[in-house]
Coordinates of C-alpha atoms and ligand atoms in Angstrom, one line a residue:
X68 CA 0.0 0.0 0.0
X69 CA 2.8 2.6 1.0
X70 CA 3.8 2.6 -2.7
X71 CA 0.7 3.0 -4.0
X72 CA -0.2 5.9 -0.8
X73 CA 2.8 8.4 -2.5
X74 CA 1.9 8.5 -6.2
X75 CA -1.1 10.6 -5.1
X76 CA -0.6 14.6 -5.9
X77 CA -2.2 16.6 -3.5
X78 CA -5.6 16.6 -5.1
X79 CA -5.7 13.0 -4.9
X80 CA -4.4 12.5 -1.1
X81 CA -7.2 14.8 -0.3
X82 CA -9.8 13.0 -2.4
X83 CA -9.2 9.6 -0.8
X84 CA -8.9 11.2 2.7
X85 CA -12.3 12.9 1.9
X86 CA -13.6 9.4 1.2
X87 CA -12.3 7.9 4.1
X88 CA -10.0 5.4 1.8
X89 CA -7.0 6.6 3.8
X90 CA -5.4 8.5 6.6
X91 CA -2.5 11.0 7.2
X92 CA -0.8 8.5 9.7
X93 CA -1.0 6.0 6.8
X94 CA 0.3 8.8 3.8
X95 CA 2.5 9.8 6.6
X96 CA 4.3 6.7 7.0
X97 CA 4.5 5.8 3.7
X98 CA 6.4 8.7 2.7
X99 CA 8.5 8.4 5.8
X100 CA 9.3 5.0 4.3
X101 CA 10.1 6.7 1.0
X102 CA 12.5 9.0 2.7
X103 CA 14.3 6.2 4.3
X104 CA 14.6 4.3 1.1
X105 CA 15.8 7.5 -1.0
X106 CA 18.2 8.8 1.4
X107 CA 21.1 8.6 -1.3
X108 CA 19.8 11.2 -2.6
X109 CA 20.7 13.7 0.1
X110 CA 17.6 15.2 0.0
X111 CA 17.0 16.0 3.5
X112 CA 19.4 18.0 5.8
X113 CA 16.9 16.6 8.6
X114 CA 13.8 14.2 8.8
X115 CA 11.1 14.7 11.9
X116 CA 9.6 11.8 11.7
X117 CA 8.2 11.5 15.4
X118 CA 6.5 15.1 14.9
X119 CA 5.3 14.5 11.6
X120 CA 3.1 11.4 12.8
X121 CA 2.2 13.7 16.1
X122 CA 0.5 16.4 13.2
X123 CA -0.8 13.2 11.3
X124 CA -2.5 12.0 14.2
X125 CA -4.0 15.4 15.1
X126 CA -5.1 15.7 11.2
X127 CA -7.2 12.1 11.5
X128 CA -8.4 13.7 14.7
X129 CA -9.9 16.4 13.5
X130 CA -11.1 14.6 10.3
X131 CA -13.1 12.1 12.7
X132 CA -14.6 15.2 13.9
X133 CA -15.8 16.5 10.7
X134 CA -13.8 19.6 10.9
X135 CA -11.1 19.8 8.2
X136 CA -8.7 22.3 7.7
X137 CA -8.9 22.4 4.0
X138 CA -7.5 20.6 0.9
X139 CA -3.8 20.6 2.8
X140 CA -5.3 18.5 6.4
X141 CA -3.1 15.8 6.8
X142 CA -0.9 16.0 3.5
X143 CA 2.7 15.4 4.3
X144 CA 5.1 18.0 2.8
X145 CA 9.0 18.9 2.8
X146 CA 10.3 22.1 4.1
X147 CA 13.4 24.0 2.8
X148 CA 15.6 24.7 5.3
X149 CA 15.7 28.0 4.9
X150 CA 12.3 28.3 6.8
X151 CA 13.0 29.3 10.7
X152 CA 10.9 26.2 12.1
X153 CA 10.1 26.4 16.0
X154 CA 12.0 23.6 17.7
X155 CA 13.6 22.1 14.6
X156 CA 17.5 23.0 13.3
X157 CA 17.5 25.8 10.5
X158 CA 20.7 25.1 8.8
X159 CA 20.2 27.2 5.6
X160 CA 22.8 24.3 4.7
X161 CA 25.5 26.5 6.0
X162 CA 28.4 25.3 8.4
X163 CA 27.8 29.2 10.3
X164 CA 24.0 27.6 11.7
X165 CA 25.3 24.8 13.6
X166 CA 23.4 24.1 16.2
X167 CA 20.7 26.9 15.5
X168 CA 17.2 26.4 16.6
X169 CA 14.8 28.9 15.6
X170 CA 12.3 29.9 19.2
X171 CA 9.9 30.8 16.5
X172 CA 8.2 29.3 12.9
X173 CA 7.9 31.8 9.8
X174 CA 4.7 33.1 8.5
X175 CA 4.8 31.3 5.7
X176 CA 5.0 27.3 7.2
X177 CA 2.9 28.8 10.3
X178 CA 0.1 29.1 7.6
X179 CA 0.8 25.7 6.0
X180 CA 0.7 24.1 9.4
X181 CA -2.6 26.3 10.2
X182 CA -3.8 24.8 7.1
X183 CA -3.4 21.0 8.4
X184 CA -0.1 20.4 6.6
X185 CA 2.2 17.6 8.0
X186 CA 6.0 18.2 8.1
X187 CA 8.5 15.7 7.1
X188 CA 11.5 17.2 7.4
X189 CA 13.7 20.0 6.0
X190 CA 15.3 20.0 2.5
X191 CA 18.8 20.3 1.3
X192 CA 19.4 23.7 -0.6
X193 CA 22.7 25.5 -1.6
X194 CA 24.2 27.4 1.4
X195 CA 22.8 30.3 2.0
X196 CA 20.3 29.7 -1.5
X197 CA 22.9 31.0 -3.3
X198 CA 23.8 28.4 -6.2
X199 CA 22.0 26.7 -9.2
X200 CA 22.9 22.8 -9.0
X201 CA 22.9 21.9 -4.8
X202 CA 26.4 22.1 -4.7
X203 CA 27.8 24.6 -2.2
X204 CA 25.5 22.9 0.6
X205 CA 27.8 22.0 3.8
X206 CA 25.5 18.9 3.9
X207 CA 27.0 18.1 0.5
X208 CA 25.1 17.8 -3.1
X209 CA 21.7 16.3 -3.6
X210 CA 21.4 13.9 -6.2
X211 CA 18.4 14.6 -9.1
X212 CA 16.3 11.0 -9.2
X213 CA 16.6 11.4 -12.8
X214 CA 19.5 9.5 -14.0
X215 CA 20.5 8.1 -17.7
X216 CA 22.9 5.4 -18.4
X217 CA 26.1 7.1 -17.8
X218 CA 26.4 6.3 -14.6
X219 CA 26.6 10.0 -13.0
X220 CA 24.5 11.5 -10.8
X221 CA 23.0 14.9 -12.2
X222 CA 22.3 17.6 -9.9
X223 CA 18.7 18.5 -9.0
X224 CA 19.3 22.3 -10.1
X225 CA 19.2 24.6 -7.4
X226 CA 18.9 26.2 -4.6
X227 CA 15.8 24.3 -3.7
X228 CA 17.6 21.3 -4.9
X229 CA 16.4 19.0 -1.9
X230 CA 12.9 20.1 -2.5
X231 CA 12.3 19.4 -5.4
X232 CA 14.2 16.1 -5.5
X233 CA 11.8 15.0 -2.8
X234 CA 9.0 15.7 -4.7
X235 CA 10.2 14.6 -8.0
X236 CA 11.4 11.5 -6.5
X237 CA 7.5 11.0 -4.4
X238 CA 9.2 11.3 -0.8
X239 CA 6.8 13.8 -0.5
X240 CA 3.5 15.2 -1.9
X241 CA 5.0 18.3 -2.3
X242 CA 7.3 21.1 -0.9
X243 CA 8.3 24.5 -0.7
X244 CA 10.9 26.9 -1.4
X245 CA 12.1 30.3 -2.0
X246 CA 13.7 32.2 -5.2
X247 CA 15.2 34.6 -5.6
X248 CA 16.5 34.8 -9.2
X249 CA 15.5 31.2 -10.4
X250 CA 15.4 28.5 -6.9
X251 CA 12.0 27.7 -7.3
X252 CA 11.6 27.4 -11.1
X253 CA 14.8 26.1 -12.1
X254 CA 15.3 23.2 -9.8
X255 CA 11.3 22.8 -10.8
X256 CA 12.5 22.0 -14.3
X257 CA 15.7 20.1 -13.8
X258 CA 13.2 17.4 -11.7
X259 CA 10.4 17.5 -14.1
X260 CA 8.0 19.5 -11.5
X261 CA 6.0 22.2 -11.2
X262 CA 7.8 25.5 -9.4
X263 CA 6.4 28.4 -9.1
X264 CA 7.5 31.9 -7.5
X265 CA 4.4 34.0 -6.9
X266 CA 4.4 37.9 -7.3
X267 CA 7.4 39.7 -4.8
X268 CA 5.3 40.5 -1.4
X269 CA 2.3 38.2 -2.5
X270 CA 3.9 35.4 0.7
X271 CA 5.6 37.0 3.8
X272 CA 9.1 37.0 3.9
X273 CA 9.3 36.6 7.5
X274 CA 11.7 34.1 9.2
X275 CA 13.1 32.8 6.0
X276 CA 17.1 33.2 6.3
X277 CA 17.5 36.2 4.2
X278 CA 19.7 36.0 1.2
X279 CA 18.5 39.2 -1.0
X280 CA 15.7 41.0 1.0
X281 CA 14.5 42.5 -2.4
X282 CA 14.5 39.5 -4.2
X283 CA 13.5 36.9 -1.5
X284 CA 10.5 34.9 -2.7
X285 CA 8.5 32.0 -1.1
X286 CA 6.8 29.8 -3.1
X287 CA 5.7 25.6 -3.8
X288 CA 7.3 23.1 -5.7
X289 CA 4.7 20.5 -6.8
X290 CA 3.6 17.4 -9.3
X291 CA 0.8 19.4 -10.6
X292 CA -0.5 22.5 -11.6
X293 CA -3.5 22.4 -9.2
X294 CA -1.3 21.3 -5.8
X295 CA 0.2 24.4 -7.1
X296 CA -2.5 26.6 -6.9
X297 CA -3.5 24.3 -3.2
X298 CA -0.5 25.2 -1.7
X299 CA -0.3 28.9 -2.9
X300 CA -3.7 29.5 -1.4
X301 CA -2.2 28.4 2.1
X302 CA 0.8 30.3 1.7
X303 CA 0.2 33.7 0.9
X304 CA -1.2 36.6 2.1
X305 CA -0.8 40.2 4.2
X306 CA 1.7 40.1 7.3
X307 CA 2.3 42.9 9.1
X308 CA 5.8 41.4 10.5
X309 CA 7.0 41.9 6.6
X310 CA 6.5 45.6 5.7
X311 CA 7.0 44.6 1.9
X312 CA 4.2 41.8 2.1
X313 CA 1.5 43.1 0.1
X314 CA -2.1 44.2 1.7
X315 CA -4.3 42.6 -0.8
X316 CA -7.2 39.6 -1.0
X317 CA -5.7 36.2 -1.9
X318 CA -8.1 34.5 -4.6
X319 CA -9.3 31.2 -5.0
X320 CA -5.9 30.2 -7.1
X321 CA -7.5 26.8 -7.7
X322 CA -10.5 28.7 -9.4
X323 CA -8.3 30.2 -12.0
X324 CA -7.8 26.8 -13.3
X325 CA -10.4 26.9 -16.3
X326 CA -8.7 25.8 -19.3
X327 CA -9.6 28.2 -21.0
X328 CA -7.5 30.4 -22.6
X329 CA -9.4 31.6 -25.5
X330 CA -8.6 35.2 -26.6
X331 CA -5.3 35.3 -24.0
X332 CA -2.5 37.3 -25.6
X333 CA 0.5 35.4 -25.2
X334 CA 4.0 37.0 -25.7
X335 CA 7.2 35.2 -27.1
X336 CA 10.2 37.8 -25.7
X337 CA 12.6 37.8 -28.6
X338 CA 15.4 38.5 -26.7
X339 CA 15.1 35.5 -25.2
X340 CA 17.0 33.8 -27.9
X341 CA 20.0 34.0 -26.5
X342 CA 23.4 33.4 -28.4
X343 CA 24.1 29.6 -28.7
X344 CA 20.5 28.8 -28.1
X345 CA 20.2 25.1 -27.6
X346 CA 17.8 23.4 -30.9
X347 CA 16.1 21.4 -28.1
X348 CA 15.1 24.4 -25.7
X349 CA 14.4 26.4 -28.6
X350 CA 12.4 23.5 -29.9
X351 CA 10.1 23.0 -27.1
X352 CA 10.0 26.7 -26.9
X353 CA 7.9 27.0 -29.7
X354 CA 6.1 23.8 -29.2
X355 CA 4.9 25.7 -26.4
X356 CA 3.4 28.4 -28.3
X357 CA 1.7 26.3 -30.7
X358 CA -0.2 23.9 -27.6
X359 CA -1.4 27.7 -26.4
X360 CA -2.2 29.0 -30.3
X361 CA -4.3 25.6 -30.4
X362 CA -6.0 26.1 -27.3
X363 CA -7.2 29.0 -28.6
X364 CA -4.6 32.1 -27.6
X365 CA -3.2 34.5 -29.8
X366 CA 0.7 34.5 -29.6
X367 CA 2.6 37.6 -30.3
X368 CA 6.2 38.4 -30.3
X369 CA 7.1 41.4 -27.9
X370 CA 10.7 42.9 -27.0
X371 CA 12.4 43.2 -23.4
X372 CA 15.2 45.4 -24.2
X373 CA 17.5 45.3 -21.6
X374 CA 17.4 41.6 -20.8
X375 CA 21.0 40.8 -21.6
X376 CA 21.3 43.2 -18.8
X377 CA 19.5 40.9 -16.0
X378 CA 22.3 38.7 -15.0
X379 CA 24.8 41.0 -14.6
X380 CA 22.6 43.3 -13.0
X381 CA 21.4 40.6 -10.3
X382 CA 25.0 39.7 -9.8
X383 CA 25.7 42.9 -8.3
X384 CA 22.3 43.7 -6.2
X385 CA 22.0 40.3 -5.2
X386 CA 25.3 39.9 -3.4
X387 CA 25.1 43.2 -2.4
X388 CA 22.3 42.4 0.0
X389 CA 23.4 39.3 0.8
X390 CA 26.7 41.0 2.1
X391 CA 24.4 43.2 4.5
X392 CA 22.3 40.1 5.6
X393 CA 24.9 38.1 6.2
X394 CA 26.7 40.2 8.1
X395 CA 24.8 39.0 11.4
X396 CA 26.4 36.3 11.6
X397 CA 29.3 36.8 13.8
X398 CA 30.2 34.3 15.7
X399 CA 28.2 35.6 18.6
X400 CA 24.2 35.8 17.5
X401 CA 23.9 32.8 16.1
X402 CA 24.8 29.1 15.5
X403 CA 29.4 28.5 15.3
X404 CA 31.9 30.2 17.3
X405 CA 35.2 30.0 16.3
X406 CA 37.2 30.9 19.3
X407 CA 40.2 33.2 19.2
X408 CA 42.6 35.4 21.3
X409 CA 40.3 38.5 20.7
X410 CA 37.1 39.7 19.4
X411 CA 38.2 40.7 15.8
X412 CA 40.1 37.2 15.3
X413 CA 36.7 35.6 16.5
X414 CA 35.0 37.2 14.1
X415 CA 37.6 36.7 11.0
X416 CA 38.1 32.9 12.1
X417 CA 33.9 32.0 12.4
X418 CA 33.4 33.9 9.2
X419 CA 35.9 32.4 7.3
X420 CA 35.4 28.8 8.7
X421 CA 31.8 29.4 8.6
X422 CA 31.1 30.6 5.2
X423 CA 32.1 28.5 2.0
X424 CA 34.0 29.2 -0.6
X425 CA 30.3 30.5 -3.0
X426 CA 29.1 32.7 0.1
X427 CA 32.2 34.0 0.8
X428 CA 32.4 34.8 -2.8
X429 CA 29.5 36.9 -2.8
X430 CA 30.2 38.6 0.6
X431 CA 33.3 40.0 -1.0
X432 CA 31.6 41.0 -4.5
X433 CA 28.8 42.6 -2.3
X434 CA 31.0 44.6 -0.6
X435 CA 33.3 45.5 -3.0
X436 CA 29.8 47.0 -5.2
X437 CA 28.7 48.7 -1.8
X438 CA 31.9 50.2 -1.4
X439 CA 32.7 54.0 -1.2
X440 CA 34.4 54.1 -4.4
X441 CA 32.4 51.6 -6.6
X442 CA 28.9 52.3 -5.4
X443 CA 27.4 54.5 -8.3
X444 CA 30.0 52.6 -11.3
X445 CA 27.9 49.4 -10.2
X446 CA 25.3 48.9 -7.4
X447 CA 23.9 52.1 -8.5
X448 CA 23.7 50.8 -12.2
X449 CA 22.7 47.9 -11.6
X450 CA 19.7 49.7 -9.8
X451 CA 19.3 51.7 -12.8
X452 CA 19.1 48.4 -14.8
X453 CA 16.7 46.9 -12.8
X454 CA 14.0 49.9 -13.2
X455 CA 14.6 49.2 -17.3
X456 CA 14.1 45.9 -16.8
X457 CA 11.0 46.6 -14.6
X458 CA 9.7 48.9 -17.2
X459 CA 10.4 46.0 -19.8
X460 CA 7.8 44.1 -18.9
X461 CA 5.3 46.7 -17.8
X462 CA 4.9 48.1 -21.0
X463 CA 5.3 44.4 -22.6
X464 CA 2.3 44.0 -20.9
X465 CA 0.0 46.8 -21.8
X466 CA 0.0 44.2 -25.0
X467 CA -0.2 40.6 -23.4
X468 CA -1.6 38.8 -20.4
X469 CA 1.3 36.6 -20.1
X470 CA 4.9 36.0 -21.1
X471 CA 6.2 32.6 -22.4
X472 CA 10.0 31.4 -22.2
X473 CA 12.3 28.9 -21.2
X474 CA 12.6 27.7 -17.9
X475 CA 16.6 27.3 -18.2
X476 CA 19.2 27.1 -21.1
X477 CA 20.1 23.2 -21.0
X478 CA 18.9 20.2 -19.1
X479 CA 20.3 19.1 -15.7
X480 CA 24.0 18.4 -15.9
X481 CA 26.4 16.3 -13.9
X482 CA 27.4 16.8 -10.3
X483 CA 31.0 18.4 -10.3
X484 CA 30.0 20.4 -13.7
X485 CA 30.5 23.7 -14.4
X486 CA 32.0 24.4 -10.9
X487 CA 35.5 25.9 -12.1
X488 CA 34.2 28.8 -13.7
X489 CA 31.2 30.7 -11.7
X490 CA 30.3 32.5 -14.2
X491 CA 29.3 29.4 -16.7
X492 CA 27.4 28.6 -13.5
X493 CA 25.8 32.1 -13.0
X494 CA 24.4 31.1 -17.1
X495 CA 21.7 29.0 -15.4
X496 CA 19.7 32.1 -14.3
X497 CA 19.2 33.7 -17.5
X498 CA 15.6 32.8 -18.4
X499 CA 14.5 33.2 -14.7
X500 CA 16.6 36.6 -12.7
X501 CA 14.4 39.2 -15.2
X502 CA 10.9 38.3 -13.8
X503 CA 13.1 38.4 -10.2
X504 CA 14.0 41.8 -11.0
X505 CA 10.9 43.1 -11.7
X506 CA 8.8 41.2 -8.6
X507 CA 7.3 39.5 -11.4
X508 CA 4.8 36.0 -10.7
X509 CA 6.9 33.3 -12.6
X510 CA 6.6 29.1 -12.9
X511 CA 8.2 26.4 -14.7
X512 CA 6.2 23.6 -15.7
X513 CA 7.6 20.3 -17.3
X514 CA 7.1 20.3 -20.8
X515 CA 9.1 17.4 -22.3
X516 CA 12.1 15.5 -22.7
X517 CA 15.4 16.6 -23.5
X518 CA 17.2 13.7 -26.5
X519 CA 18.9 12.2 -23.8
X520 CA 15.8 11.7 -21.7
X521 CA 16.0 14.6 -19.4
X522 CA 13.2 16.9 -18.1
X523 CA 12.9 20.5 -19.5
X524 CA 10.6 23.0 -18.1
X525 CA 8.8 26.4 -19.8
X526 CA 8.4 29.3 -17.8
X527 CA 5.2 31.4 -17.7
X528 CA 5.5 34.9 -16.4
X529 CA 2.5 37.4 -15.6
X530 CA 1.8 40.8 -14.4
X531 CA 2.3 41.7 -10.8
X532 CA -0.1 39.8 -8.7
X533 CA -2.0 38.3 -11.7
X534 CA -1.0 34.8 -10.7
X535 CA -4.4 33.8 -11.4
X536 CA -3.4 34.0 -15.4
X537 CA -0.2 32.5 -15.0
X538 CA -1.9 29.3 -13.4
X539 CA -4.6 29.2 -16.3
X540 CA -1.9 29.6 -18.7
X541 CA 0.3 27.1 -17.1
X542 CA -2.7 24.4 -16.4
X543 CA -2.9 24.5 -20.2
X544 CA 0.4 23.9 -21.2
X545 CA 0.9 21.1 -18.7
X546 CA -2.5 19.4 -20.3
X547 CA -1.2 19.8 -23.3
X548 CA 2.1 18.6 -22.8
X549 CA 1.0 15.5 -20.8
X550 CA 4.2 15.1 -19.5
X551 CA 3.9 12.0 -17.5
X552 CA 7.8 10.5 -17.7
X553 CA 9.2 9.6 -14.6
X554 CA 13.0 9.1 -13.0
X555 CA 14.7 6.0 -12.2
X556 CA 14.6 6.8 -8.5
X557 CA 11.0 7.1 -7.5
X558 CA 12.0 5.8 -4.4
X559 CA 8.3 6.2 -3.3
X560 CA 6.8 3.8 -6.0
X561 CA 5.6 4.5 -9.5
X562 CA 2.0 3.8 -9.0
Ligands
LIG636 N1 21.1 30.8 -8.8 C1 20.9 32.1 -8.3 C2 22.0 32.5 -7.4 O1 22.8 31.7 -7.2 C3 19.5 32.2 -7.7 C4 19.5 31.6 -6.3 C5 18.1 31.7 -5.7 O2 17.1 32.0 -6.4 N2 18.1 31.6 -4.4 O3 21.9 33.5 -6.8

């Protein structure tokens, strides 16, 4: 049965607990089994099984009594461990947490758990978020369930790398994470799942481990469209601990999920066709397009001028603010102490044995762009570039509900790949940091094979808090694609 128990998405978990065919002890432990039988995959920095069958228990509890939460009541999901979680290590994978434990939970899982949501455990990411393959975790890599013959492991994308190997991989029904130019959507398409990172302020950023305040995004990482939709509904909404968390009405995502896209002006950003342009991305690109022309949309091409600009505009702003936020950690606050003859040599020796090599990196870029004599030649500019970029899309979308592109530039590559030069491994953003740039609602959904038998996802962008059209978009594209492939490693079962 516990096979069987963790092919269901979300929708389906909730149908058969509806009908009484199941429980959330019994979903609960099936997964738990899953986790257990996929942990080569590094997925998990840590597992809570006792607590998660403690929340189970409550779940059947209430269901007994006729009083469900909601869709989520009882459906166990993965955490990334960059959520503060009351009671349970926060790690944000970095050597600098040891030993942390948050005294309080952030908005954004306090919701999920309000909503009847069972915790598994919390994911493997890259230190800090900051990576695009799960590499710079202290916990080590995570391993993408999808393999070929080779023999090498691929890496699941990142940072959300753990999370969306768990769900790709059915060791949970879904999970969430956070982007900030590309975590959500690009692990999403490396593991053949849905990611998607709503509109900036449309989830509360409070108590996730900040890595680039103005970037910082939560969001879910799903099988489906719909558990997409499920989980967004439970996530989001107005918190007055986050000052940028937006005041508005969260709608009935799941509603938005029609099908119909009759009429819907969808753009095709030409400068998306980056030099070097793989045949396959471009390929499915415009396959795309023609499953939303066919449903009925009208598919235009539109121009984003300054989006060569994006990547080097994010790779100043976003280490920028990461070298503020960062600079808590001192040896004294928080998590390692590195002891030395006096205060400055404490500091130098935690920070230094503390950080690796990645955050480090961007600590000293950050500073460096914040510095007296370089702040206008490039934070400055790259502010500049970021209100083009901004204005990009705003007036792109005085002409179309929604934007299609790629997810990311290749399929997942091999662990230990493109790790000599950071720049090649910066590449992985381009299709995702503009829509980060602008606070823009973004997903990847998976969309087809590469030759080699790889997942590849498309991206969907839409206006600010419109993520009700980015969902209907999206639910059309995923029909249409009918991408129902699935790794080697579904530890959880196939079906
Ligand atoms: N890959 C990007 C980076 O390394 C994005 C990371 C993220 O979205 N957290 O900064």
């Amino acid at each position: 049965m516990s096979g069987r128990l963790t092919s269901f998405d979300i929708a389906g978990a909730r149908d058969l607990l509806d009908a009484g065919e199941t429980s959330s002890i019994e979903l609960t432990e099936a997964y738990l089994k899953a986790m257990e039988a996929g942990r080569d995959l590094n997925a998990f920095i840590t597992e809570v099984p006792e607590a998660a069958l403690e929340r189970a228990r409550t779940s059947d509890e209430r269901r007994a009594q006729g009083e469900t939460l909601g869709p989520l009541d009882g459906i166990p999901i993965a955490v990334k461990d960059l959520f503060c979680t009351e009671g349970v290590p926060t790690t944000a994978a970095s050597h600098i947490l040891d030993g942390f434990v948050p005294t309080y939970e952030s908005t954004v899982t306090a919701k999920l758990w309000g909503a009847g949501a069972v915790m598994l455990g919390k994911t493997n990411l890259d230190e800090f978020a900051m990576g695009s393959a799960n590499v710079t975790s202290y916990y080590g890599p995570v391993k993408n369930p999808w393999t070929l013959d080779d023999g090498k492991d691929r890496v699941p994308g990142g940072s959300s790398g753990g999370s969306a190997a768990a769900v790709a991989a059915h060791m949970a029904a879904a999970a969430i994470g956070t982007d900030t130019g590309g975590s959500i959507r690009q692990p999403g398409s490396f593991c053949g799942i849905v990611g998607a990172k709503p509109t900036y302020g449309r989830c509360s950023r409070w108590g996730i481990v900040a890595f680039a305040s103005s970037l910082d995004q939560a969001g879910p990482m799903t099988r489906t469209v719909r558990d997409s939709t499920i989980m967004l509904n439970a996530m989001a909404g107005h918190d007055p601990r986050d000052s940028t968390s937006a005041d508005l009405a969260v709608p009935d995502f799941e509603a938005a999920l029609t099908g119909e896209v009759k009429g819907l002006k969808v753009g095709i950003p030409k400068e998306y066709r980056v030099d070097g342009m793989d045949a396959e991305i471009e390929g499915l690109w415009s396959q795309g397009a023609e499953w939303l022309k066919t449903a009925g949309a009208e598919v235009v091409d539109i121009s984003l001028p300054h989006t060569r600009y994006a990547l080097p505009a994010y790779y100043i702003v976003a280490p920028a603010e990461a070298s503020s936020n960062l600079a808590r950690y001192d040896g004294v606050r928080y998590g390692l102490r590195v002891e030395a003859d006096d205060l400055i040599k404490m500091y130098e020796e935690t920070r230094g044995r503390g950080f690796g090599a990645e955050v480090r990196r961007r600590v000293l870029i950050g500073t460096y762009v914040l510095s007296a004599g370089y702040y206008d030649a490039y934070y400055i500019k790259a502010q500049k570039i970021r209100t083009l970029i901004r204005r990009d899309f705003s007036s792109a979308f005085e002409d179309v509900d929604v934007i299609l592109a790629p997810a990311t530039p290749f399929a997942a590559f091999a662990i230990g790949e493109k790790m000599d030069d950071p720049v090649q491994m910066y590449l992985n953003d381009v299709f995702t940091v503009p829509a980060s740039l602008a606070g823009l609602p973004a997903m990847s959904v998976p969309a087809g094979l590469s030759a080699e038998g790889l997942p590849l996802g498309l991206q969907l962008i839409a206006k600010a808090f419109d993520e009700e059209t980015m969902f209907r978009a999206a639910g059309v594209v995923e029909e249409a694609a009918g991408f129902d492939a699935a790794p080697a490693l579904r530890v959880g079962g196939r079906s």
